Amino acid sequence: MLRWSRTRAAGFTLIEALVTISILAIITAIAAPSFEGAFANFRIRTSAEAIMSGLQLARIEALRRNQPVSFTLTTGTADWTVATLSPASQIQASKGNGAGNLSIETNSSQSAVTFLSSGMVDTSGSRLQQIDISSDLIDRQLRIAVHNGGQLQLCDPAITISGDPRTC
């Protein structure tokens, strides 16, 4: 005798799947603004580190080549070039592709700094001393300071705790 048994098939019903998808959509919609802030913070940090790398490259090349090397930041963007002065020759250039929605400002609209063969900064004229990188999407700013001795510092001007290495 053949006996048929009714067993429930394993899996999800259509209603269960739709409820799960609806809940995931609601959670995603709630979390989206924080993702936008996280991405803006990431772009600020990435652009600051890329500019900092260019400055470090210029200083190292000045020491290595035993001749002055300039770092030039394209005004308002994260694009930069590193080049020798005499003979004029480009060493490296970078396009700041991740700098969308960023504001990049320098002191007194200066866009270049020259590192001498000693690694120190040429202070004989006006020069790039600080670069402020911020976004209009979040309230966050990073600053790159170029000191006369050739030291470079990436800092956060919002931090005011004394002794904190992130302060400017």
mmCIF file of C-alpha atoms in Angstrom:
data_model
loop_
_atom_site.group_PDB
_atom_site.id
_atom_site.type_symbol
_atom_site.label_atom_id
_atom_site.label_comp_id
_atom_site.label_asym_id
_atom_site.label_seq_id
_atom_site.Cartn_x
_atom_site.Cartn_y
_atom_site.Cartn_z
ATOM 1 C CA MET A 1 0.000 0.000 0.000
ATOM 2 C CA LEU A 2 1.289 3.372 -1.012
ATOM 3 C CA ARG A 3 1.030 6.020 1.630
ATOM 4 C CA TRP A 4 1.340 9.709 0.940
ATOM 5 C CA SER A 5 2.622 11.935 3.666
ATOM 6 C CA ARG A 6 2.362 15.671 3.708
ATOM 7 C CA THR A 7 5.548 17.273 4.891
ATOM 8 C CA ARG A 8 6.243 20.960 4.838
ATOM 9 C CA ALA A 9 8.873 21.927 2.303
ATOM 10 C CA ALA A 10 11.889 23.750 3.687
ATOM 11 C CA GLY A 11 12.363 27.372 2.582
ATOM 12 C CA PHE A 12 10.740 30.778 2.729
ATOM 13 C CA THR A 13 7.310 31.769 1.656
ATOM 14 C CA LEU A 14 6.845 34.768 -0.576
ATOM 15 C CA ILE A 15 5.380 36.780 2.303
ATOM 16 C CA GLU A 16 8.358 36.038 4.559
ATOM 17 C CA ALA A 17 10.775 37.125 1.832
ATOM 18 C CA LEU A 18 8.871 40.384 1.211
ATOM 19 C CA VAL A 19 8.783 41.227 4.932
ATOM 20 C CA THR A 20 12.531 40.597 5.212
ATOM 21 C CA ILE A 21 13.294 42.769 2.169
ATOM 22 C CA SER A 22 11.041 45.548 3.527
ATOM 23 C CA ILE A 23 12.822 45.536 6.889
ATOM 24 C CA LEU A 24 16.243 45.665 5.180
ATOM 25 C CA ALA A 25 15.078 48.593 3.013
ATOM 26 C CA ILE A 26 13.931 50.541 6.083
ATOM 27 C CA ILE A 27 17.204 49.903 7.933
ATOM 28 C CA THR A 28 19.209 50.983 4.870
ATOM 29 C CA ALA A 29 17.176 54.190 4.504
ATOM 30 C CA ILE A 30 17.797 55.053 8.161
ATOM 31 C CA ALA A 31 21.545 54.334 7.938
ATOM 32 C CA ALA A 32 22.187 56.104 4.591
ATOM 33 C CA PRO A 33 22.955 59.570 6.059
ATOM 34 C CA SER A 34 25.634 58.143 8.343
ATOM 35 C CA PHE A 35 27.179 56.340 5.370
ATOM 36 C CA GLU A 36 27.364 59.650 3.518
ATOM 37 C CA GLY A 37 29.206 61.226 6.456
ATOM 38 C CA ALA A 38 31.593 58.286 6.670
ATOM 39 C CA PHE A 39 32.376 58.541 2.951
ATOM 40 C CA ALA A 40 32.949 62.318 3.228
ATOM 41 C CA ASN A 41 35.304 61.736 6.156
ATOM 42 C CA PHE A 42 37.115 59.069 4.106
ATOM 43 C CA ARG A 43 37.538 61.504 1.173
ATOM 44 C CA ILE A 44 38.948 64.195 3.478
ATOM 45 C CA ARG A 45 41.429 61.768 5.021
ATOM 46 C CA THR A 46 42.427 60.256 1.662
ATOM 47 C CA SER A 47 43.006 63.641 0.034
ATOM 48 C CA ALA A 48 45.005 64.893 3.030
ATOM 49 C CA GLU A 49 47.196 61.792 2.998
ATOM 50 C CA ALA A 50 47.753 62.077 -0.778
ATOM 51 C CA ILE A 51 48.841 65.718 -0.475
ATOM 52 C CA MET A 52 51.010 64.826 2.519
ATOM 53 C CA SER A 53 52.667 62.075 0.434
ATOM 54 C CA GLY A 54 53.451 64.604 -2.297
ATOM 55 C CA LEU A 55 55.036 66.979 0.207
ATOM 56 C CA GLN A 56 57.096 64.154 1.705
ATOM 57 C CA LEU A 57 58.193 63.096 -1.773
ATOM 58 C CA ALA A 58 59.352 66.644 -2.576
ATOM 59 C CA ARG A 59 61.393 66.847 0.622
ATOM 60 C CA ILE A 60 62.951 63.399 0.150
ATOM 61 C CA GLU A 61 63.815 64.144 -3.491
ATOM 62 C CA ALA A 62 65.471 67.437 -2.478
ATOM 63 C CA LEU A 63 67.648 65.525 -0.027
ATOM 64 C CA ARG A 64 68.341 62.681 -2.457
ATOM 65 C CA ARG A 65 69.160 64.867 -5.459
ATOM 66 C CA ASN A 66 70.980 67.484 -3.369
ATOM 67 C CA GLN A 67 69.091 70.266 -5.122
ATOM 68 C CA PRO A 68 65.924 72.319 -4.568
ATOM 69 C CA VAL A 69 62.642 70.574 -5.370
ATOM 70 C CA SER A 70 59.238 72.267 -5.468
ATOM 71 C CA PHE A 71 55.798 71.024 -4.526
ATOM 72 C CA THR A 72 52.927 72.787 -6.313
ATOM 73 C CA LEU A 73 49.276 72.330 -5.381
ATOM 74 C CA THR A 74 46.703 73.251 -8.016
ATOM 75 C CA THR A 75 44.517 75.889 -6.402
ATOM 76 C CA GLY A 76 41.234 74.537 -5.054
ATOM 77 C CA THR A 77 41.929 70.911 -5.945
ATOM 78 C CA ALA A 78 43.954 68.007 -4.603
ATOM 79 C CA ASP A 79 46.091 67.891 -7.793
ATOM 80 C CA TRP A 80 49.805 68.398 -7.197
ATOM 81 C CA THR A 81 53.176 68.163 -8.918
ATOM 82 C CA VAL A 82 56.705 67.671 -7.634
ATOM 83 C CA ALA A 83 59.501 69.035 -9.826
ATOM 84 C CA THR A 84 63.140 70.068 -9.763
ATOM 85 C CA LEU A 85 63.848 73.750 -10.352
ATOM 86 C CA SER A 86 67.097 73.660 -12.315
ATOM 87 C CA PRO A 87 66.875 72.061 -14.752
ATOM 88 C CA ALA A 88 63.093 72.211 -14.614
ATOM 89 C CA SER A 89 61.898 68.619 -14.657
ATOM 90 C CA GLN A 90 58.721 67.034 -13.325
ATOM 91 C CA ILE A 91 59.343 64.180 -10.914
ATOM 92 C CA GLN A 92 55.761 63.132 -10.203
ATOM 93 C CA ALA A 93 52.209 64.432 -10.564
ATOM 94 C CA SER A 94 48.970 63.334 -8.938
ATOM 95 C CA LYS A 95 45.348 63.955 -9.784
ATOM 96 C CA GLY A 96 43.159 64.295 -6.701
ATOM 97 C CA ASN A 97 40.393 62.068 -8.033
ATOM 98 C CA GLY A 98 38.875 61.478 -4.604
ATOM 99 C CA ALA A 99 38.479 65.191 -3.879
ATOM 100 C CA GLY A 100 34.832 65.535 -4.921
ATOM 101 C CA ASN A 101 32.790 67.832 -2.634
ATOM 102 C CA LEU A 102 35.968 68.952 -0.851
ATOM 103 C CA SER A 103 37.228 72.430 -0.146
ATOM 104 C CA ILE A 104 41.003 72.771 -0.257
ATOM 105 C CA GLU A 105 42.322 76.134 0.884
ATOM 106 C CA THR A 106 45.850 77.396 1.439
ATOM 107 C CA ASN A 107 47.326 80.306 3.354
ATOM 108 C CA SER A 108 47.068 83.573 1.421
ATOM 109 C CA SER A 109 46.334 81.636 -1.786
ATOM 110 C CA GLN A 110 49.913 80.343 -1.921
ATOM 111 C CA SER A 111 50.215 77.097 -3.842
ATOM 112 C CA ALA A 112 53.908 76.163 -3.862
ATOM 113 C CA VAL A 113 56.718 75.387 -1.468
ATOM 114 C CA THR A 114 60.361 74.647 -2.271
ATOM 115 C CA PHE A 115 62.470 72.244 -0.243
ATOM 116 C CA LEU A 116 66.207 72.984 -0.259
ATOM 117 C CA SER A 117 68.898 70.344 -0.608
ATOM 118 C CA SER A 118 69.133 70.269 3.201
ATOM 119 C CA GLY A 119 65.441 69.272 3.437
ATOM 120 C CA MET A 120 64.520 72.624 4.932
ATOM 121 C CA VAL A 121 61.971 74.984 3.396
ATOM 122 C CA ASP A 122 63.064 77.943 1.272
ATOM 123 C CA THR A 123 61.712 80.866 3.319
ATOM 124 C CA SER A 124 63.068 83.648 1.086
ATOM 125 C CA GLY A 125 59.624 84.454 -0.355
ATOM 126 C CA SER A 126 55.958 83.783 0.193
ATOM 127 C CA ARG A 127 55.233 80.072 0.288
ATOM 128 C CA LEU A 128 52.703 77.409 1.083
ATOM 129 C CA GLN A 129 52.525 77.062 4.877
ATOM 130 C CA GLN A 130 49.234 75.320 5.500
ATOM 131 C CA ILE A 131 46.561 73.439 3.608
ATOM 132 C CA ASP A 132 43.046 73.101 5.042
ATOM 133 C CA ILE A 133 40.894 70.281 3.688
ATOM 134 C CA SER A 134 37.183 70.178 4.529
ATOM 135 C CA SER A 135 33.863 69.022 3.144
ATOM 136 C CA ASP A 136 30.538 70.790 2.900
ATOM 137 C CA LEU A 137 28.814 67.474 3.748
ATOM 138 C CA ILE A 138 30.195 67.128 7.293
ATOM 139 C CA ASP A 139 31.712 69.409 9.899
ATOM 140 C CA ARG A 140 35.272 68.047 9.716
ATOM 141 C CA GLN A 141 38.560 69.629 8.731
ATOM 142 C CA LEU A 142 42.130 68.399 8.486
ATOM 143 C CA ARG A 143 45.162 70.657 8.205
ATOM 144 C CA ILE A 144 48.604 70.046 6.773
ATOM 145 C CA ALA A 145 51.246 72.366 8.225
ATOM 146 C CA VAL A 146 54.572 72.893 6.447
ATOM 147 C CA HIS A 147 57.135 74.123 8.989
ATOM 148 C CA ASN A 148 60.325 76.055 8.146
ATOM 149 C CA GLY A 149 62.586 73.175 9.172
ATOM 150 C CA GLY A 150 60.899 70.934 6.587
ATOM 151 C CA GLN A 151 58.701 69.105 9.093
ATOM 152 C CA LEU A 152 55.227 68.205 7.877
ATOM 153 C CA GLN A 153 52.279 67.779 10.221
ATOM 154 C CA LEU A 154 48.813 66.395 9.550
ATOM 155 C CA CYS A 155 46.511 67.617 12.305
ATOM 156 C CA ASP A 156 42.900 68.285 13.284
ATOM 157 C CA PRO A 157 42.217 71.934 14.219
ATOM 158 C CA ALA A 158 39.054 70.941 16.123
ATOM 159 C CA ILE A 159 41.033 69.056 18.781
ATOM 160 C CA THR A 160 42.060 71.327 21.650
ATOM 161 C CA ILE A 161 43.190 68.807 24.266
ATOM 162 C CA SER A 162 46.711 69.704 25.335
ATOM 163 C CA GLY A 163 49.188 66.917 24.779
ATOM 164 C CA ASP A 164 47.087 65.219 22.105
ATOM 165 C CA PRO A 165 49.356 64.538 19.082
ATOM 166 C CA ARG A 166 46.470 65.310 16.682
ATOM 167 C CA THR A 167 46.305 68.990 17.704
ATOM 168 C CA CYS A 168 47.637 71.707 15.436
#
